[in-house]
mmCIF file of C-alpha atoms in Angstrom:
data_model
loop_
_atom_site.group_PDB
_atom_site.id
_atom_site.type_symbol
_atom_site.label_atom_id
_atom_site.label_comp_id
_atom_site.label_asym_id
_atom_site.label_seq_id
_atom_site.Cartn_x
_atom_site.Cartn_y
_atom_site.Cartn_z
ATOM 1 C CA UNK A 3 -166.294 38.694 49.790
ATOM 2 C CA UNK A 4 -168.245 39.633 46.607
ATOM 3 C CA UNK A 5 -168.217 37.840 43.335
ATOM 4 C CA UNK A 6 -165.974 39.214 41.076
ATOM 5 C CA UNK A 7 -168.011 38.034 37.903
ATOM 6 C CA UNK A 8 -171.397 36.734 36.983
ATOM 7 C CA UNK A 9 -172.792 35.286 33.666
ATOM 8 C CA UNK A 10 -175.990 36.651 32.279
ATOM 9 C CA UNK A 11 -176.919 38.300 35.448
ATOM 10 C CA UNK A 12 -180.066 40.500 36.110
ATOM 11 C CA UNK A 13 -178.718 44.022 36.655
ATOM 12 C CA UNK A 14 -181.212 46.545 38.852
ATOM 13 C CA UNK A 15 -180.271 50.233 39.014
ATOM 14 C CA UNK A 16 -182.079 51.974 41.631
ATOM 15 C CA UNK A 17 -182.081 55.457 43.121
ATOM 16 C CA UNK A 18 -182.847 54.403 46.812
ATOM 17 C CA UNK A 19 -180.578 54.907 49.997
ATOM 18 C CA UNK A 20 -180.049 51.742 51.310
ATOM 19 C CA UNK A 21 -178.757 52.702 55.036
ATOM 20 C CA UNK A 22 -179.617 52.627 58.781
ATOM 21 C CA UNK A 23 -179.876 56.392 60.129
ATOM 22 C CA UNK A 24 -181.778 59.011 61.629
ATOM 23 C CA UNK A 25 -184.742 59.378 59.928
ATOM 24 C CA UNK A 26 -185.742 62.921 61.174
ATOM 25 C CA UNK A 27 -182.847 65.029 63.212
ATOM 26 C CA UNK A 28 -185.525 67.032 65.149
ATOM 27 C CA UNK A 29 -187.927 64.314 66.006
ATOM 28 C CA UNK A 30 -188.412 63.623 69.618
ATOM 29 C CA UNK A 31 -190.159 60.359 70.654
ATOM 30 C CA UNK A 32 -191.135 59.498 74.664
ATOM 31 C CA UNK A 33 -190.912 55.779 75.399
ATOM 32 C CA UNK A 34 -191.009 54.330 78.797
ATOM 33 C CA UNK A 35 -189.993 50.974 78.806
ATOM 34 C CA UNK A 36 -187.227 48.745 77.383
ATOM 35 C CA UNK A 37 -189.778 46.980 75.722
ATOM 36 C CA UNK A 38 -191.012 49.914 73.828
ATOM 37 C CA UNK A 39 -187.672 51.520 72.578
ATOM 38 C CA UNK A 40 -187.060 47.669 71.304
ATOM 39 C CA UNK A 41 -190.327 48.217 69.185
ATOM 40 C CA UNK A 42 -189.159 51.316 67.711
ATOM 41 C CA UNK A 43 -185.612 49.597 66.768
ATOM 42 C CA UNK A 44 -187.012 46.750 65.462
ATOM 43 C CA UNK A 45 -189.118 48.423 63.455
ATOM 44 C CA UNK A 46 -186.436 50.687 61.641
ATOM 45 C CA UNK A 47 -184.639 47.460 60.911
ATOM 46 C CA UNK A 48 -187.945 45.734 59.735
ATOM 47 C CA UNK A 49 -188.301 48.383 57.109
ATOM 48 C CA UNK A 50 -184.610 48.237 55.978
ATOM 49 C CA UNK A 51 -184.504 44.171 55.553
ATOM 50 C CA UNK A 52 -187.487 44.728 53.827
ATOM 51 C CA UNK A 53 -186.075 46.940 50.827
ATOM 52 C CA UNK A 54 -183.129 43.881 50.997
ATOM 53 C CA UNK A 55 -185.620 41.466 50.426
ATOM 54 C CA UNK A 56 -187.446 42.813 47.742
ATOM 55 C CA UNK A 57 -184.124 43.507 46.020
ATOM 56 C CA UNK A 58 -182.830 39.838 46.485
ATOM 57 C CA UNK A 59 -186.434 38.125 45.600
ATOM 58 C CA UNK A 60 -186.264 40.222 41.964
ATOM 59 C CA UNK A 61 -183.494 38.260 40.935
ATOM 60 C CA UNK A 62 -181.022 40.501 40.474
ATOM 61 C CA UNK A 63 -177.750 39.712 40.842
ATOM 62 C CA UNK A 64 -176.127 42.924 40.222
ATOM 63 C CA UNK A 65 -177.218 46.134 42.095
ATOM 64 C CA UNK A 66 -176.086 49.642 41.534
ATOM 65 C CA UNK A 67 -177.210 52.440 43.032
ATOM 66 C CA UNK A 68 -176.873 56.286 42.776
ATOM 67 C CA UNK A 69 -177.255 57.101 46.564
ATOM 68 C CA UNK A 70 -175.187 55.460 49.190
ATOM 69 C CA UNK A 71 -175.624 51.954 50.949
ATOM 70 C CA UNK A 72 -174.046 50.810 54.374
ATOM 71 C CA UNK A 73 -171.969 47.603 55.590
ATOM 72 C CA UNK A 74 -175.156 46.142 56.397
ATOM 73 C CA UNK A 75 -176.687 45.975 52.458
ATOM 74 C CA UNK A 76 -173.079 44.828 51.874
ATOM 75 C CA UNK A 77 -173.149 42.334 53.646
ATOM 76 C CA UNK A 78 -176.592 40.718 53.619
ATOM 77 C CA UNK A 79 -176.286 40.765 49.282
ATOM 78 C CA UNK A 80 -172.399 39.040 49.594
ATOM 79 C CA UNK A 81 -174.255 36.232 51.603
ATOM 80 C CA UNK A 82 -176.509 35.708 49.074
ATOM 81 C CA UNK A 83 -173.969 35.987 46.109
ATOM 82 C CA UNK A 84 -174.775 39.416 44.946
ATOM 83 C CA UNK A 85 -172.735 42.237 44.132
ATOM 84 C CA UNK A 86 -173.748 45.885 45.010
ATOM 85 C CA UNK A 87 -171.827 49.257 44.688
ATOM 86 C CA UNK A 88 -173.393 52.783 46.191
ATOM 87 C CA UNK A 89 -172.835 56.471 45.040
ATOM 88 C CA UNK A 90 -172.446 55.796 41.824
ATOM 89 C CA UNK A 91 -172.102 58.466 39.418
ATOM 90 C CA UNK A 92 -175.336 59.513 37.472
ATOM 91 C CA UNK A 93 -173.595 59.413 34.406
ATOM 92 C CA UNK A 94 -172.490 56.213 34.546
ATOM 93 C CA UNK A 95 -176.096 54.925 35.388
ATOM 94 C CA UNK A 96 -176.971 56.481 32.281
ATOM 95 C CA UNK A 97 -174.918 55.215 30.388
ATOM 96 C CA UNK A 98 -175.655 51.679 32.090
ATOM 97 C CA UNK A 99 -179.095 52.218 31.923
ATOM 98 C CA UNK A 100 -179.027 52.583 28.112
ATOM 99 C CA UNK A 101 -176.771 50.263 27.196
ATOM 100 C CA UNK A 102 -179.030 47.269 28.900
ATOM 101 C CA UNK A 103 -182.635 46.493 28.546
ATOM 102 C CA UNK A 104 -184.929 47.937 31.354
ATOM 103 C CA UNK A 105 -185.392 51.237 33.139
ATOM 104 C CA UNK A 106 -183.908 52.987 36.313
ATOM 105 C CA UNK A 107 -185.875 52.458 39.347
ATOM 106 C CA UNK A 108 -186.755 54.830 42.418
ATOM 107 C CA UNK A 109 -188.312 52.344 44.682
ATOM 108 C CA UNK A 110 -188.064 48.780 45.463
ATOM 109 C CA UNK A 111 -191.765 47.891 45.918
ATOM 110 C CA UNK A 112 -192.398 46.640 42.174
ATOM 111 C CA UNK A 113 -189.524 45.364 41.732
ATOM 112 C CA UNK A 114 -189.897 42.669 39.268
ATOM 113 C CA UNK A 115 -187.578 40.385 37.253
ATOM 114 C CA UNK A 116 -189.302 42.127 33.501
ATOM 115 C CA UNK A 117 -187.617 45.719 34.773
ATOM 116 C CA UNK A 118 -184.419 44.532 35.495
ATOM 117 C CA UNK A 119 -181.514 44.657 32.977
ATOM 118 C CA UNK A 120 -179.258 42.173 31.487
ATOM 119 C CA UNK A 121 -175.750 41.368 30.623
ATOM 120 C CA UNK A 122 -173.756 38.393 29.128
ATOM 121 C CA UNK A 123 -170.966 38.986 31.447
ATOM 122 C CA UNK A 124 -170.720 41.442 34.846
ATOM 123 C CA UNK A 125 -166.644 41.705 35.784
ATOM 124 C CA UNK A 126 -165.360 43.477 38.301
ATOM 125 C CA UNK A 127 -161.427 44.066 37.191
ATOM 126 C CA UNK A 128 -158.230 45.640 38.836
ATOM 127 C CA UNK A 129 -156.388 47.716 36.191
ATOM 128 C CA UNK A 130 -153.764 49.665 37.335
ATOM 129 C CA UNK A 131 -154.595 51.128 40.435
ATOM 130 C CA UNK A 132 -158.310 51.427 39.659
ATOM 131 C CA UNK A 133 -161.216 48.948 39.797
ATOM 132 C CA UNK A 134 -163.629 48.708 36.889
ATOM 133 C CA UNK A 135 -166.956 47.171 36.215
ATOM 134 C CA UNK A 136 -167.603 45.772 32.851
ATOM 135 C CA UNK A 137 -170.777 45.232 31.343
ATOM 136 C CA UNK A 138 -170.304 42.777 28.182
ATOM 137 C CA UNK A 139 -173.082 41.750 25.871
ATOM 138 C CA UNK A 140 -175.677 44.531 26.767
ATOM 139 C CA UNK A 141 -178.165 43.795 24.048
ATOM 140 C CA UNK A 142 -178.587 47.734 23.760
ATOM 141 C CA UNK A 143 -175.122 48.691 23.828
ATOM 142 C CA UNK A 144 -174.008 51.214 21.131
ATOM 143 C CA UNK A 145 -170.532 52.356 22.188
ATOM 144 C CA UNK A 146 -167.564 51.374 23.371
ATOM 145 C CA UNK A 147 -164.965 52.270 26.556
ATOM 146 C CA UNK A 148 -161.427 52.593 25.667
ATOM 147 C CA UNK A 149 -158.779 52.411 29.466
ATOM 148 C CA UNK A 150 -156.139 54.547 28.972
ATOM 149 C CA UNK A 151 -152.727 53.468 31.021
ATOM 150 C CA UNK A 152 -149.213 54.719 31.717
ATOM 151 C CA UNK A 153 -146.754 55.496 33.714
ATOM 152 C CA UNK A 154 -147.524 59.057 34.292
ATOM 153 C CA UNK A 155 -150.753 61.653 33.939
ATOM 154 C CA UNK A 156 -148.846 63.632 30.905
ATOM 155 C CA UNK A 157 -148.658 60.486 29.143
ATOM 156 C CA UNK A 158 -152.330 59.713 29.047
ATOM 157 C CA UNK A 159 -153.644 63.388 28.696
ATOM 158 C CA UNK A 160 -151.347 63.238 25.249
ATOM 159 C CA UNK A 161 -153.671 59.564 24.597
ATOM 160 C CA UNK A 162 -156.284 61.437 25.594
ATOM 161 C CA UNK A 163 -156.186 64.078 22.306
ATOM 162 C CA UNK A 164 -157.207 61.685 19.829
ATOM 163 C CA UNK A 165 -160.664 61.589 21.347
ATOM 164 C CA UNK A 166 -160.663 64.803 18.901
ATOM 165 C CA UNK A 167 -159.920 62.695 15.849
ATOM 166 C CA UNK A 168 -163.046 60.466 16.863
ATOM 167 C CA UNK A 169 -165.387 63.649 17.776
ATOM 168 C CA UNK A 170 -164.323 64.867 13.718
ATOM 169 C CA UNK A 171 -165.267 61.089 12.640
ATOM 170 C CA UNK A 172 -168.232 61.137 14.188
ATOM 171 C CA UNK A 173 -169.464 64.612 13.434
ATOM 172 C CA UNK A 174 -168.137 63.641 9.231
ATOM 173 C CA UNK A 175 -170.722 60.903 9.490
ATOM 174 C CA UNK A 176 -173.707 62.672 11.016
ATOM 175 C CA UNK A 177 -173.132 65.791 8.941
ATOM 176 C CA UNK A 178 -172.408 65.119 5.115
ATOM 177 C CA UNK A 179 -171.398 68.591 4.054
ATOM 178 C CA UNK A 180 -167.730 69.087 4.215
ATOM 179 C CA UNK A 181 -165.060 72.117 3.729
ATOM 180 C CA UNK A 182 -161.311 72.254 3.196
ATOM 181 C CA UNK A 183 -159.431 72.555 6.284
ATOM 182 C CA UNK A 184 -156.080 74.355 6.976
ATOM 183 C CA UNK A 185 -157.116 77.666 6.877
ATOM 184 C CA UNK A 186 -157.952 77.784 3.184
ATOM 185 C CA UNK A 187 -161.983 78.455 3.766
ATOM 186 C CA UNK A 188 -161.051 81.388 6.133
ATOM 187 C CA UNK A 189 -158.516 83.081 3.871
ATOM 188 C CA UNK A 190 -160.924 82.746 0.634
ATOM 189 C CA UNK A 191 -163.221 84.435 2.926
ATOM 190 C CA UNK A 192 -160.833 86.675 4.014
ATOM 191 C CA UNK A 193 -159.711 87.722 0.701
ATOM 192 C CA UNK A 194 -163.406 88.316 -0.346
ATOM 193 C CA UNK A 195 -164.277 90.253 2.386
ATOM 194 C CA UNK A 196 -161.283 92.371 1.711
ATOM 195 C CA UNK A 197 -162.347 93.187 -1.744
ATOM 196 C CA UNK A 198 -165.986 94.063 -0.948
ATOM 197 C CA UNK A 199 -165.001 96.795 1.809
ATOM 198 C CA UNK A 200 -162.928 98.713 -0.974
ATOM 199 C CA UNK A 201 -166.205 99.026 -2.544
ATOM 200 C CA UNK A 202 -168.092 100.745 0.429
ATOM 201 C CA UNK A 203 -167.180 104.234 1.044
ATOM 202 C CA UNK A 204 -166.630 106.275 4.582
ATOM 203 C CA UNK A 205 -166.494 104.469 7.823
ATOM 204 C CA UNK A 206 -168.687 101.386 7.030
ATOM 205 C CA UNK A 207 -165.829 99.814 5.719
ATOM 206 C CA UNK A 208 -164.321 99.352 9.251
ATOM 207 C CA UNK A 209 -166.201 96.829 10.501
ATOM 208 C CA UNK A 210 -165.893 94.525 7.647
ATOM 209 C CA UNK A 211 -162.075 94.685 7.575
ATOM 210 C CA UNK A 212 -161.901 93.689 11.350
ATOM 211 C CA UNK A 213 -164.139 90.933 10.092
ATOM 212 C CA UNK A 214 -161.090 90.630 7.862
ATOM 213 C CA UNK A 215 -158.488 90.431 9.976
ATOM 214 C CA UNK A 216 -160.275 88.193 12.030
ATOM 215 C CA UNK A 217 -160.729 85.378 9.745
ATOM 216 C CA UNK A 218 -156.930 85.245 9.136
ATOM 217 C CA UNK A 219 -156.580 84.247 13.128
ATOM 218 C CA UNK A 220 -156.956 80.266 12.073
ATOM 219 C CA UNK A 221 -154.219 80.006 9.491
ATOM 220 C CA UNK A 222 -151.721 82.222 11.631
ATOM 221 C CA UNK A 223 -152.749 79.823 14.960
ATOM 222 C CA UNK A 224 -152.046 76.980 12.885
ATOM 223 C CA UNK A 225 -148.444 78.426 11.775
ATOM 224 C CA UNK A 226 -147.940 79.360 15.131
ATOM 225 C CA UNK A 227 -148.926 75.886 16.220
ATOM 226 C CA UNK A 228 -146.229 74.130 14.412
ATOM 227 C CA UNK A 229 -143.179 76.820 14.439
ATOM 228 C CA UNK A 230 -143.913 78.605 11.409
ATOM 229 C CA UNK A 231 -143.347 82.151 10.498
ATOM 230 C CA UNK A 232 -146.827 82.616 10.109
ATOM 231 C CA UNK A 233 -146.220 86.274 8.072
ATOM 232 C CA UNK A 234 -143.782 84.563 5.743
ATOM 233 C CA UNK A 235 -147.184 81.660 5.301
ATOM 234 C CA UNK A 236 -149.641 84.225 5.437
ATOM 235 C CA UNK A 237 -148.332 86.389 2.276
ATOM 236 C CA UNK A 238 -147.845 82.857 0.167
ATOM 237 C CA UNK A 239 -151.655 82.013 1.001
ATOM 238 C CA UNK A 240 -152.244 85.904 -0.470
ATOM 239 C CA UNK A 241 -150.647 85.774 -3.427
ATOM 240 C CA UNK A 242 -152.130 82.738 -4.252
ATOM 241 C CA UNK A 243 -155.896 83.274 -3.478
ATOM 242 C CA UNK A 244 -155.398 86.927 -5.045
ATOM 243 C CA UNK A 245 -154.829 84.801 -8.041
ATOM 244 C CA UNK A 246 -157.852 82.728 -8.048
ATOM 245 C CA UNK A 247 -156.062 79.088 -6.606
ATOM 246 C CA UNK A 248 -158.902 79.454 -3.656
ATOM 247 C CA UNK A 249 -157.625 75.526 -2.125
ATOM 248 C CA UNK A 250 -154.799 76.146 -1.059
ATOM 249 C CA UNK A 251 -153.841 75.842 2.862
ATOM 250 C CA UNK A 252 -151.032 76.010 5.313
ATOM 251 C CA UNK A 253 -149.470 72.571 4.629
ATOM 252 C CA UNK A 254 -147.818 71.542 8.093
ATOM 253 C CA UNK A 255 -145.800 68.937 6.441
ATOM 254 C CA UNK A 256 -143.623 70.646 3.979
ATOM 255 C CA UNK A 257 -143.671 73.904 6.297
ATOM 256 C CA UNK A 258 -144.882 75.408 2.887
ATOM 257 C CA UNK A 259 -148.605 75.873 1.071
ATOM 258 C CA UNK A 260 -150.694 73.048 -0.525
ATOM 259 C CA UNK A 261 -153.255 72.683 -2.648
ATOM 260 C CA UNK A 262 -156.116 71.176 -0.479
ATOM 261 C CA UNK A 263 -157.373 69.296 -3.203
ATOM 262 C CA UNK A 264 -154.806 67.551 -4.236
ATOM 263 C CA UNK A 265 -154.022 66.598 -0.729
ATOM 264 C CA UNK A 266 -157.264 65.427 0.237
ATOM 265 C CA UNK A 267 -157.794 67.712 3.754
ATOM 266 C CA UNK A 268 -161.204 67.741 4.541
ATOM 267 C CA UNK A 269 -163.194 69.235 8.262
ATOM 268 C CA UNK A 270 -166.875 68.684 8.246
ATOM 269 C CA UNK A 271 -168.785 72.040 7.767
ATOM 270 C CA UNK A 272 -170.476 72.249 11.491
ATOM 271 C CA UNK A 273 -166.626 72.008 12.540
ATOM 272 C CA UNK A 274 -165.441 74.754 10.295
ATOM 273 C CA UNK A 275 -168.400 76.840 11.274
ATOM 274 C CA UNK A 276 -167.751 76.763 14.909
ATOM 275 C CA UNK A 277 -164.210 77.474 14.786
ATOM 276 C CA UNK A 278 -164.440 80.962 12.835
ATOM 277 C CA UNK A 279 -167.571 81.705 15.042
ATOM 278 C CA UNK A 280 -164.884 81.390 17.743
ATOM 279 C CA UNK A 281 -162.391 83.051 15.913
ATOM 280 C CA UNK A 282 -165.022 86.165 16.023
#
């Protein structure tokens, strides 16, 4: 049976299939004795210990790798207290890969103990239903995983939306320009647009008044969103922007308007970009 957990182990990553099979499907070799066919198997197994050893005598103690690995590599790095998992995903290696010191490897023949990662502490735990393998103490590690659990799928897809509230953190820190949310930009925008094509004559005023009208698609989704009668919201945002009050937003709250100002409702700019872009 595997460890379950190792402390400051040497972590390899390696993009090498680790298993006994047919090298070629259409190859065709003539033997004709025992003696010779015994060469021939000994031989593929000579190569495949080989790739073991070099794994084992690098001092790893942890070995992931993207392609698969048979019962036999599972077996021979169990007897030697190792721990070893095949197919796994090339995002997670990635992410592995980043988060601890040393780079991913496609062979085993240099295969050194200075390009092998580290860890403080390699778990494997059972949560749930699901087995995970923790990497603690990477001394490149950046991020964090959050495990969401409960008692049904619906319950963790509805955990699952606040990775949106993280995404707007993060995109408020690497972007310092910022815009009033709740519709408030769009319906300024809206209302300017509206004035400018009453000053174009003929047909080329068309254009900008769908431009118009499509700008006012964010505050009506977010009345719709919530229950609102988005007209009834729609003409209060009018009548106030038509009189110059150009912060104030559909306030979800109250079910009313709201100066965004005075409420403090901020989107970074890149967000507010891309959702009108969308919205067009």
């Amino acid at each position: 049976m595997q460890p379950k957990k190792y402390h400051n182990p040497k972590i390899a990553l390696l993009n090498v299939e680790l298993e006994l099979k047919a090298e070629n499907d259409n190859a065709e070799i003539k033997v004709h004795t025992v003696e010779d066919y015994q060469v021939i198997v000994d031989a593929e197994w000579n190569i495949l210990y080989d790739k073991f050893e070099k794994i084992h005598h690098s001092g790893a103690k942890v070995f992931l790798s993207k392609l698969s690995i048979g019962d036999v590599v599972t077996q021979y790095f169990t007897d030697r207290d190792m721990f070893c998992a095949g197919r796994v995903p090339e995002e997670d290696l990635k992410r592995t890969m980043k988060a601890r010191r040393g780079p991913n490897q496609t062979c085993v023949i240099a295969l050194k103990a200075d390009v092998l990662g580290r860890c403080q502490v390699f778990e494997e735990t059972q949560i749930g239903g699901e087995g995970y393998n923790f990497f603690r103490g990477c001394p490149k590690a950046k991020t964090c995983t959050n495990i969401l659990c409960g008692g049904a799928k619906k319950f963790t897809e509805k955990t699952a939306i606040s990775d949106d509230a993280i995404m707007i953190v993060r995109r408020a820190i690497k972007n310092d320009s910022v815009a009033v949310g709740g519709g408030t930009t769009e319906m300024e925008l809206s209302k300017y647009l509206q004035d400018y094509s009453r000053t174009i004559p003929g047909k080329q005023e068309l254009p900008i008044g769908a431009y118009d009208k499509a700008l006012e698609i964010i505050p009506r989704q977010l009345c719709d969103n919530v229950g609102f009668d988005a007209t009834n919201i729609l003409n209060k945002l009018w009548a106030r922007h038509a009189k110059g009050a150009c912060a104030y937003r559909v306030d979800i709250n109250n079910k009313d308007i709201a100066d965004d100002f005075e409420a403090f409702v901020w989107e970074p700019l890149r967000c507010a970009d891309q959702c009108r872009d969308c919205s067009l």
